[in-house]
Amino acid sequence: MKLLKLVPDDTNIDFLKWRTWAFGISLLLMVASVGLVATKGLNFGVDFIGGQMIRATFTESTSAPVTELRETVAKLGYGDPTIQRFGAENQVSIRMKLPDGADKNPELANTMATKITETLKAGHPDVRIDGVDSVSGKVSEELFSTGMRALLAAMAGVSIYIWFRFEWQFGVGAIWSLLHDVTLTFGLFALTGWEFDLNIIAALLTIIGYSLNDTVVVYDRIRENLMKFRKMEMASLLNLSVNETLSRTVMTSVSISLPLIILVLFGPDVIFGFSAAMAFGIVVGTYSSIYQAAPILIWLKVGSHSFVPTDDAGSKAERIDDNFGAKP
Amino acid sequence: MLDFPRWRVWMLNTLIIFGVLFAIPSLLPAQMRDQLAQFVPTPTINLGLDLAGGSHILLEADTSQLAETRLEALEDGVRTAMRRADPQIAIADVSRADGQLSFTVSDVSKVDAAREALIPLTSNATGSRDWNIGVNDGNWLIVTPEGTGNEAALDQAMDTAKDVIDRRINALGTLEPTIIRQGDNRIVVQVPGLDDPAALKALIGKTAKLEFKLVDEMADPDQTAQGKARVGSQVLPYPDNPSGLPYIAVRRLGGISGDKLEKADPTFDSQTNQPAVTIQFDSEGGQKFARMTQQNVNKLFAIILDGQVISAPQIREPIFGGVSQISGSFTTESANALSISLRSGALPVDLKIVEERSVGPDLGADSIRRGVLAAVIGTTAILVLMFLVYGRFGMYANFALVINIAMILGVMALVNATLTLPGIAGFVLTIGAAVDANVLINERIREELKRGRRIVQAIEVGYKEASRAIFDANSTNVIAAVLLFFFGSGPIRGFAVVLMIGIVTSVFTAVTITRMWVSRWVKRTRPHELTI
């Protein structure tokens, strides 16, 4: 049987040739992402800004009467609703700010939800209420801060692990490429206006996990080659390592992307943002292992001297000396 | 490396069989599972509310209010203790402010006696002190909360509140609620299958503290309207006041509380035919109620629920049987809800709903259907690709993957984990990670063969060299998953659980199990050629 080869044998692409360009473009995209988040902002769901979200499906209609809904809900006097289609054309989410004083008296939030659902039911007999989420300001602040803390802790935690398993330069490379992936994903959400909720934090954390998975595989090969080819120039060594692991990178990215793409296309609408974020993250994460995590090692002056066998403390001390003396 | 002693093969096979066995109940339809449960234990995966539909309510206690209640109780205790002291100790200027209670003892010579009388009130059952007593200016006593008194009281109150909520929800019938305490002052209530939680909220959101107090009939209506009361009285809201004024003044002392009830049932007022609630005091409460009504015939008394007056009828004759009727503007539902709440006892502390989520069953079912569909299509695509790219070794990886899926389900059922929507996604991703391990191994074997190693050696080196990267990659994922679990909440945790279980099982199946199969194949056939 002839087996399928996603990457031909003896592929040798000079990836690192474009490292300065790639780095520049990435930097630009990161700045643009931060800018977008700062100016346009993220479309936070009720998880993070508090408020009420009612999801409804108009079972007998082909599309939901968004404009009309906006007017009728606004007439109830609770302020203007944010109405979005999610998933199918006949599904909407209606987001409201919680009424003043609802923190003290949850009854007010209750009444608002009841009034809105009753109005919907009165105007549209085919409406089906799929869910009501009501999150108070205090809880949403907590959810936001714990979510952000989880992100930072995960990034710091895995980078420290890399630092211990490899060398500090690898730790820096890892955290930089994670920062890169997370920033660009934030940018994507600011650009598209997709709802940013708790699930997206879960997606970001998974992206961190996978981007790192990729980085670790490349780093592992770099370490191996550093010990094997002591004299090789760093850029060629990185190229060799990336090329050697290329068929694995392609195969794994394709395998992981397959279920994600299917989740985006056919998966539950509720996790569209989640799946889309992860699919994006896999692509960006794979790119960043090659074009961010690897070249940083050149700039941080990693060489084979970094991996002279470390049997005892004495040789470690020598190695530090080496670091100063060596000219790559 | 490729040597597999017999005992190891047995152990691994046993592990696989158990993992797969535990997965079976979760895959069966509910009906078959119930039949099976009669013969063998059937651990099953719980579906999260986002998949099964249902309501999630997060309640938060008002801690400042609890401290205030404790202080009030202390004040009552102090007044009683001073009155009952022999000889009586006269006190004045009683005030509660800044979380402390202060008063002056009118007769300076009795300060020591007053302190003595306070001691039983300020220490708790375990003998440690809950309150500190200080004396200022000779006769000014200040009682301040000491140490963990407030925290312990909160802890106790939350435990009681949890029980009360449990009783109230159970009164609603066949729901299967999960009620757990979260943090210091929160309670999570999850009720699967209930997508309209209005009735539930009406039930658990009410403190249901019932009090009977005498109406201050000497109060000046103009003063009452401004919220001002005479000394010894207080103004309470009274929305249904027949006089039209939504307030009423009641006497602070001399009332009784309605927490000593034996029964509370919805009923109809025999005169107006409006819904009402009848209550039956227990013997102690009944005696107090009899005494109160006996001493105050022809006066008005206010029935107060959660600080709001429901009605203020006249006491026409003493009530000895301990049975009373509460009528107000009830509907049948609210009368029913109130009687359930009164029966299950008052919440020891006010609870506010700070988060509420409900998912309709249709949306949940749709999510499961599409989530499972995506998982099945995704997995199938991977299986086909793996076979096309790695041939025999791809098939080993595929079998391992199927076992991996079963084992994740099995372990989840065993630890009674909850599968949420993000959990399904975590599942899909774990599959990806498992595949990556096999890809790493197979690519490495390919490379080693290309370098001219013999087959057995190439396989050995391939597993060994790839294991390092697999270990590092999975370790970092474990770190991320653990952090996710500790920092995350709700759905994120569900995701983290699947990820953690999946990492362990996928390393087991993708590395150990495939190696066992590969080594068996190599031993049996002694291949001269390997297509990979």
GROMACS .gro file of N, CA and C in nm, chain A residues 212-323:
model
  336
  212LEU      N    1   0.161   2.600   2.287
  212LEU     CA    2   0.277   2.555   2.361
  212LEU      C    3   0.316   2.414   2.321
  213ASN      N    4   0.216   2.331   2.302
  213ASN     CA    5   0.240   2.194   2.257
  213ASN      C    6   0.329   2.196   2.133
  214ASP      N    7   0.292   2.283   2.042
  214ASP     CA    8   0.366   2.299   1.918
  214ASP      C    9   0.507   2.351   1.943
  215THR      N   10   0.513   2.454   2.028
  215THR     CA   11   0.642   2.513   2.060
  215THR      C   12   0.734   2.408   2.123
  216VAL      N   13   0.677   2.329   2.213
  216VAL     CA   14   0.757   2.228   2.282
  216VAL      C   15   0.817   2.129   2.182
  217VAL      N   16   0.737   2.088   2.084
  217VAL     CA   17   0.786   1.991   1.986
  217VAL      C   18   0.903   2.050   1.908
  218VAL      N   19   0.889   2.175   1.864
  218VAL     CA   20   0.998   2.240   1.790
  218VAL      C   21   1.120   2.258   1.881
  219TYR      N   22   1.095   2.305   2.003
  219TYR     CA   23   1.205   2.328   2.098
  219TYR      C   24   1.279   2.198   2.130
  220ASP      N   25   1.201   2.092   2.144
  220ASP     CA   26   1.261   1.964   2.178
  220ASP      C   27   1.360   1.922   2.069
  221ARG      N   28   1.318   1.947   1.942
  221ARG     CA   29   1.405   1.911   1.831
  221ARG      C   30   1.526   2.004   1.824
  222ILE      N   31   1.503   2.130   1.856
  222ILE     CA   32   1.615   2.224   1.856
  222ILE      C   33   1.718   2.181   1.960
  223ARG      N   34   1.669   2.146   2.078
  223ARG     CA   35   1.760   2.104   2.183
  223ARG      C   36   1.841   1.982   2.139
  224GLU      N   37   1.769   1.888   2.080
  224GLU     CA   38   1.835   1.766   2.034
  224GLU      C   39   1.944   1.799   1.931
  225ASN      N   40   1.908   1.883   1.835
  225ASN     CA   41   2.004   1.917   1.730
  225ASN      C   42   2.120   2.000   1.782
  226LEU      N   43   2.091   2.084   1.883
  226LEU     CA   44   2.199   2.164   1.942
  226LEU      C   45   2.305   2.074   2.000
  227MET      N   46   2.260   1.962   2.060
  227MET     CA   47   2.357   1.872   2.120
  227MET      C   48   2.426   1.788   2.014
  228LYS      N   49   2.354   1.765   1.903
  228LYS     CA   50   2.408   1.680   1.798
  228LYS      C   51   2.507   1.756   1.709
  229PHE      N   52   2.464   1.873   1.663
  229PHE     CA   53   2.549   1.952   1.571
  229PHE      C   54   2.603   2.074   1.643
  230ARG      N   55   2.716   2.055   1.709
  230ARG     CA   56   2.771   2.163   1.791
  230ARG      C   57   2.812   2.284   1.708
  231LYS      N   58   2.855   2.259   1.586
  231LYS     CA   59   2.917   2.368   1.510
  231LYS      C   60   2.820   2.440   1.417
  232MET      N   61   2.701   2.385   1.402
  232MET     CA   62   2.610   2.441   1.302
  232MET      C   63   2.566   2.583   1.338
  233GLU      N   64   2.552   2.665   1.236
  233GLU     CA   65   2.507   2.802   1.258
  233GLU      C   66   2.362   2.798   1.307
  234MET      N   67   2.330   2.889   1.398
  234MET     CA   68   2.200   2.882   1.465
  234MET      C   69   2.082   2.886   1.368
  235ALA      N   70   2.086   2.979   1.269
  235ALA     CA   71   1.974   2.991   1.176
  235ALA      C   72   1.952   2.862   1.098
  236SER      N   73   2.060   2.801   1.052
  236SER     CA   74   2.045   2.675   0.977
  236SER      C   75   1.994   2.565   1.068
  237LEU      N   76   2.040   2.568   1.193
  237LEU     CA   77   1.998   2.465   1.287
  237LEU      C   78   1.847   2.475   1.313
  238LEU      N   79   1.800   2.599   1.327
  238LEU     CA   80   1.657   2.619   1.349
  238LEU      C   81   1.581   2.572   1.226
  239ASN      N   82   1.629   2.608   1.110
  239ASN     CA   83   1.564   2.565   0.986
  239ASN      C   84   1.557   2.413   0.978
  240LEU      N   85   1.669   2.350   1.011
  240LEU     CA   86   1.673   2.205   1.009
  240LEU      C   87   1.568   2.147   1.103
  241SER      N   88   1.563   2.202   1.226
  241SER     CA   89   1.470   2.151   1.326
  241SER      C   90   1.326   2.170   1.280
  242VAL      N   91   1.296   2.288   1.227
  242VAL     CA   92   1.159   2.315   1.183
  242VAL      C   93   1.122   2.221   1.068
  243ASN      N   94   1.217   2.200   0.974
  243ASN     CA   95   1.189   2.113   0.860
  243ASN      C   96   1.172   1.968   0.902
  244GLU      N   97   1.255   1.926   0.998
  244GLU     CA   98   1.245   1.787   1.045
  244GLU      C   99   1.109   1.760   1.110
  245THR      N  100   1.059   1.860   1.180
  245THR     CA  101   0.932   1.839   1.250
  245THR      C  102   0.814   1.883   1.164
  246LEU      N  103   0.842   1.925   1.040
  246LEU     CA  104   0.736   1.986   0.959
  246LEU      C  105   0.621   1.890   0.928
  247SER      N  106   0.655   1.765   0.892
  247SER     CA  107   0.546   1.676   0.854
  247SER      C  108   0.459   1.645   0.976
  248ARG      N  109   0.524   1.638   1.094
  248ARG     CA  110   0.445   1.621   1.217
  248ARG      C  111   0.357   1.745   1.241
  249THR      N  112   0.416   1.865   1.225
  249THR     CA  113   0.341   1.988   1.247
  249THR      C  114   0.218   1.992   1.156
  250VAL      N  115   0.239   1.961   1.028
  250VAL     CA  116   0.128   1.967   0.933
  250VAL      C  117   0.022   1.863   0.969
  251MET      N  118   0.068   1.741   0.993
  251MET     CA  119  -0.026   1.632   1.024
  251MET      C  120  -0.109   1.665   1.148
  252THR      N  121  -0.040   1.712   1.253
  252THR     CA  122  -0.114   1.741   1.377
  252THR      C  123  -0.208   1.860   1.359
  253SER      N  124  -0.158   1.964   1.294
  253SER     CA  125  -0.246   2.082   1.275
  253SER      C  126  -0.368   2.043   1.196
  254VAL      N  127  -0.348   1.963   1.091
  254VAL     CA  128  -0.463   1.920   1.011
  254VAL      C  129  -0.559   1.836   1.097
  255SER      N  130  -0.502   1.742   1.174
  255SER     CA  131  -0.589   1.657   1.257
  255SER      C  132  -0.669   1.739   1.357
  256ILE      N  133  -0.601   1.834   1.422
  256ILE     CA  134  -0.672   1.912   1.524
  256ILE      C  135  -0.770   2.008   1.459
  257SER      N  136  -0.732   2.061   1.343
  257SER     CA  137  -0.822   2.156   1.277
  257SER      C  138  -0.948   2.088   1.226
  258LEU      N  139  -0.935   1.962   1.186
  258LEU     CA  140  -1.052   1.891   1.132
  258LEU      C  141  -1.173   1.898   1.225
  259PRO      N  142  -1.160   1.847   1.349
  259PRO     CA  143  -1.278   1.855   1.436
  259PRO      C  144  -1.320   1.998   1.466
  260LEU      N  145  -1.221   2.090   1.472
  260LEU     CA  146  -1.257   2.228   1.504
  260LEU      C  147  -1.337   2.291   1.391
  261ILE      N  148  -1.291   2.267   1.267
  261ILE     CA  149  -1.363   2.323   1.154
  261ILE      C  150  -1.505   2.267   1.151
  262ILE      N  151  -1.515   2.138   1.183
  262ILE     CA  152  -1.648   2.077   1.185
  262ILE      C  153  -1.734   2.137   1.297
  263LEU      N  154  -1.669   2.166   1.412
  263LEU     CA  155  -1.743   2.232   1.521
  263LEU      C  156  -1.792   2.370   1.477
  264VAL      N  157  -1.705   2.442   1.404
  264VAL     CA  158  -1.745   2.575   1.359
  264VAL      C  159  -1.863   2.565   1.263
  265LEU      N  160  -1.855   2.468   1.170
  265LEU     CA  161  -1.958   2.457   1.067
  265LEU      C  162  -2.088   2.396   1.119
  266PHE      N  163  -2.076   2.285   1.191
  266PHE     CA  164  -2.197   2.212   1.230
  266PHE      C  165  -2.223   2.214   1.380
  267GLY      N  166  -2.128   2.261   1.459
  267GLY     CA  167  -2.141   2.253   1.604
  267GLY      C  168  -2.252   2.342   1.657
  268PRO      N  169  -2.282   2.329   1.786
  268PRO     CA  170  -2.388   2.410   1.846
  268PRO      C  171  -2.356   2.559   1.832
  269ASP      N  172  -2.458   2.638   1.799
  269ASP     CA  173  -2.437   2.781   1.778
  269ASP      C  174  -2.383   2.849   1.903
  270VAL      N  175  -2.423   2.792   2.017
  270VAL     CA  176  -2.383   2.855   2.142
  270VAL      C  177  -2.232   2.860   2.154
  271ILE      N  178  -2.161   2.764   2.095
  271ILE     CA  179  -2.015   2.766   2.108
  271ILE      C  180  -1.947   2.803   1.977
  272PHE      N  181  -2.019   2.874   1.889
  272PHE     CA  182  -1.955   2.915   1.765
  272PHE      C  183  -1.829   2.996   1.793
  273GLY      N  184  -1.843   3.099   1.878
  273GLY     CA  185  -1.729   3.185   1.909
  273GLY      C  186  -1.613   3.105   1.965
  274PHE      N  187  -1.649   3.013   2.053
  274PHE     CA  188  -1.551   2.926   2.117
  274PHE      C  189  -1.473   2.844   2.013
  275SER      N  190  -1.547   2.778   1.924
  275SER     CA  191  -1.481   2.694   1.823
  275SER      C  192  -1.399   2.779   1.727
  276ALA      N  193  -1.458   2.894   1.687
  276ALA     CA  194  -1.388   2.981   1.592
  276ALA      C  195  -1.258   3.031   1.653
  277ALA      N  196  -1.265   3.069   1.780
  277ALA     CA  197  -1.145   3.118   1.848
  277ALA      C  198  -1.038   3.010   1.847
  278MET      N  199  -1.078   2.886   1.873
  278MET     CA  200  -0.978   2.780   1.880
  278MET      C  201  -0.921   2.748   1.743
  279ALA      N  202  -1.006   2.745   1.641
  279ALA     CA  203  -0.956   2.718   1.507
  279ALA      C  204  -0.852   2.824   1.468
  280PHE      N  205  -0.886   2.950   1.498
  280PHE     CA  206  -0.794   3.061   1.472
  280PHE      C  207  -0.665   3.042   1.551
  281GLY      N  208  -0.682   3.006   1.678
  281GLY     CA  209  -0.567   2.989   1.767
  281GLY      C  210  -0.472   2.881   1.721
  282ILE      N  211  -0.527   2.772   1.664
  282ILE     CA  212  -0.441   2.663   1.618
  282ILE      C  213  -0.350   2.712   1.505
  283VAL      N  214  -0.410   2.787   1.412
  283VAL     CA  215  -0.333   2.841   1.299
  283VAL      C  216  -0.226   2.936   1.350
  284VAL      N  217  -0.269   3.033   1.431
  284VAL     CA  218  -0.175   3.132   1.482
  284VAL      C  219  -0.069   3.066   1.569
  285GLY      N  220  -0.112   2.967   1.648
  285GLY     CA  221  -0.019   2.899   1.737
  285GLY      C  222   0.088   2.823   1.661
  286THR      N  223   0.047   2.759   1.552
  286THR     CA  224   0.145   2.686   1.471
  286THR      C  225   0.244   2.782   1.409
  287TYR      N  226   0.191   2.893   1.357
  287TYR     CA  227   0.276   2.995   1.297
  287TYR      C  228   0.374   3.050   1.399
  288SER      N  229   0.322   3.077   1.519
  288SER     CA  230   0.407   3.144   1.618
  288SER      C  231   0.519   3.053   1.669
  289SER      N  232   0.496   2.921   1.668
  289SER     CA  233   0.606   2.835   1.712
  289SER      C  234   0.722   2.843   1.615
  290ILE      N  235   0.690   2.860   1.487
  290ILE     CA  236   0.796   2.865   1.387
  290ILE      C  237   0.856   3.004   1.377
  291TYR      N  238   0.769   3.106   1.376
  291TYR     CA  239   0.820   3.240   1.346
  291TYR      C  240   0.837   3.332   1.467
  292GLN      N  241   0.788   3.291   1.583
  292GLN     CA  242   0.813   3.373   1.701
  292GLN      C  243   0.904   3.298   1.797
  293ALA      N  244   0.859   3.179   1.838
  293ALA     CA  245   0.932   3.106   1.942
  293ALA      C  246   1.073   3.069   1.896
  294ALA      N  247   1.088   3.025   1.769
  294ALA     CA  248   1.219   2.982   1.723
  294ALA      C  249   1.319   3.097   1.703
  295PRO      N  250   1.284   3.201   1.623
  295PRO     CA  251   1.384   3.305   1.600
  295PRO      C  252   1.427   3.379   1.726
  296ILE      N  253   1.339   3.385   1.826
  296ILE     CA  254   1.378   3.454   1.949
  296ILE      C  255   1.505   3.392   2.007
  297LEU      N  256   1.519   3.260   1.984
  297LEU     CA  257   1.637   3.193   2.036
  297LEU      C  258   1.764   3.248   1.974
  298ILE      N  259   1.756   3.289   1.844
  298ILE     CA  260   1.874   3.349   1.781
  298ILE      C  261   1.906   3.480   1.850
  299TRP      N  262   1.801   3.561   1.867
  299TRP     CA  263   1.822   3.694   1.924
  299TRP      C  264   1.865   3.686   2.069
  300LEU      N  265   1.825   3.580   2.139
  300LEU     CA  266   1.866   3.565   2.278
  300LEU      C  267   1.997   3.487   2.289
  301LYS      N  268   2.061   3.464   2.171
  301LYS     CA  269   2.194   3.405   2.167
  301LYS      C  270   2.200   3.266   2.230
  302VAL      N  271   2.108   3.180   2.189
  302VAL     CA  272   2.118   3.041   2.228
  302VAL      C  273   2.215   2.973   2.133
  303GLY      N  274   2.296   2.885   2.184
  303GLY     CA  275   2.386   2.809   2.099
  303GLY      C  276   2.407   2.673   2.161
  304SER      N  277   2.490   2.591   2.098
  304SER     CA  278   2.506   2.457   2.155
  304SER      C  279   2.568   2.464   2.294
  305HIS      N  280   2.640   2.575   2.321
  305HIS     CA  281   2.699   2.589   2.455
  305HIS      C  282   2.591   2.588   2.564
  306SER      N  283   2.467   2.622   2.525
  306SER     CA  284   2.360   2.621   2.623
  306SER      C  285   2.327   2.481   2.671
  307PHE      N  286   2.369   2.382   2.589
  307PHE     CA  287   2.330   2.245   2.625
  307PHE      C  288   2.448   2.150   2.639
  308VAL      N  289   2.560   2.202   2.679
  308VAL     CA  290   2.669   2.112   2.715
  308VAL      C  291   2.615   2.028   2.830
  309PRO      N  292   2.636   1.897   2.825
  309PRO     CA  293   2.576   1.811   2.928
  309PRO      C  294   2.595   1.868   3.066
  310THR      N  295   2.487   1.875   3.140
  310THR     CA  296   2.494   1.938   3.272
  310THR      C  297   2.486   1.830   3.377
  311ASP      N  298   2.605   1.773   3.411
  311ASP     CA  299   2.604   1.664   3.508
  311ASP      C  300   2.613   1.715   3.650
  312ASP      N  301   2.693   1.820   3.666
  312ASP     CA  302   2.710   1.869   3.804
  312ASP      C  303   2.714   2.021   3.803
  313ALA      N  304   2.721   2.075   3.923
  313ALA     CA  305   2.717   2.220   3.937
  313ALA      C  306   2.838   2.285   3.872
  314GLY      N  307   2.951   2.214   3.876
  314GLY     CA  308   3.074   2.269   3.822
  314GLY      C  309   3.063   2.302   3.675
  315SER      N  310   3.008   2.207   3.597
  315SER     CA  311   2.998   2.230   3.454
  315SER      C  312   2.897   2.339   3.425
  316LYS      N  313   2.800   2.355   3.516
  316LYS     CA  314   2.700   2.460   3.497
  316LYS      C  315   2.768   2.596   3.507
  317ALA      N  316   2.858   2.607   3.607
  317ALA     CA  317   2.930   2.732   3.627
  317ALA      C  318   3.015   2.763   3.504
  318GLU      N  319   3.078   2.660   3.450
  318GLU     CA  320   3.160   2.678   3.330
  318GLU      C  321   3.075   2.730   3.215
  319ARG      N  322   2.955   2.673   3.210
  319ARG     CA  323   2.869   2.707   3.098
  319ARG      C  324   2.835   2.855   3.098
  320ILE      N  325   2.817   2.909   3.218
  320ILE     CA  326   2.785   3.051   3.227
  320ILE      C  327   2.902   3.132   3.171
  321ASP      N  328   3.024   3.089   3.208
  321ASP     CA  329   3.143   3.153   3.152
  321ASP      C  330   3.141   3.147   3.000
  322ASP      N  331   3.113   3.026   2.954
  322ASP     CA  332   3.105   3.001   2.811
  322ASP      C  333   3.016   3.102   2.742
  323ASN      N  334   2.901   3.124   2.805
  323ASN     CA  335   2.801   3.213   2.749
  323ASN      C  336   2.859   3.350   2.718
   0.00000   0.00000   0.00000
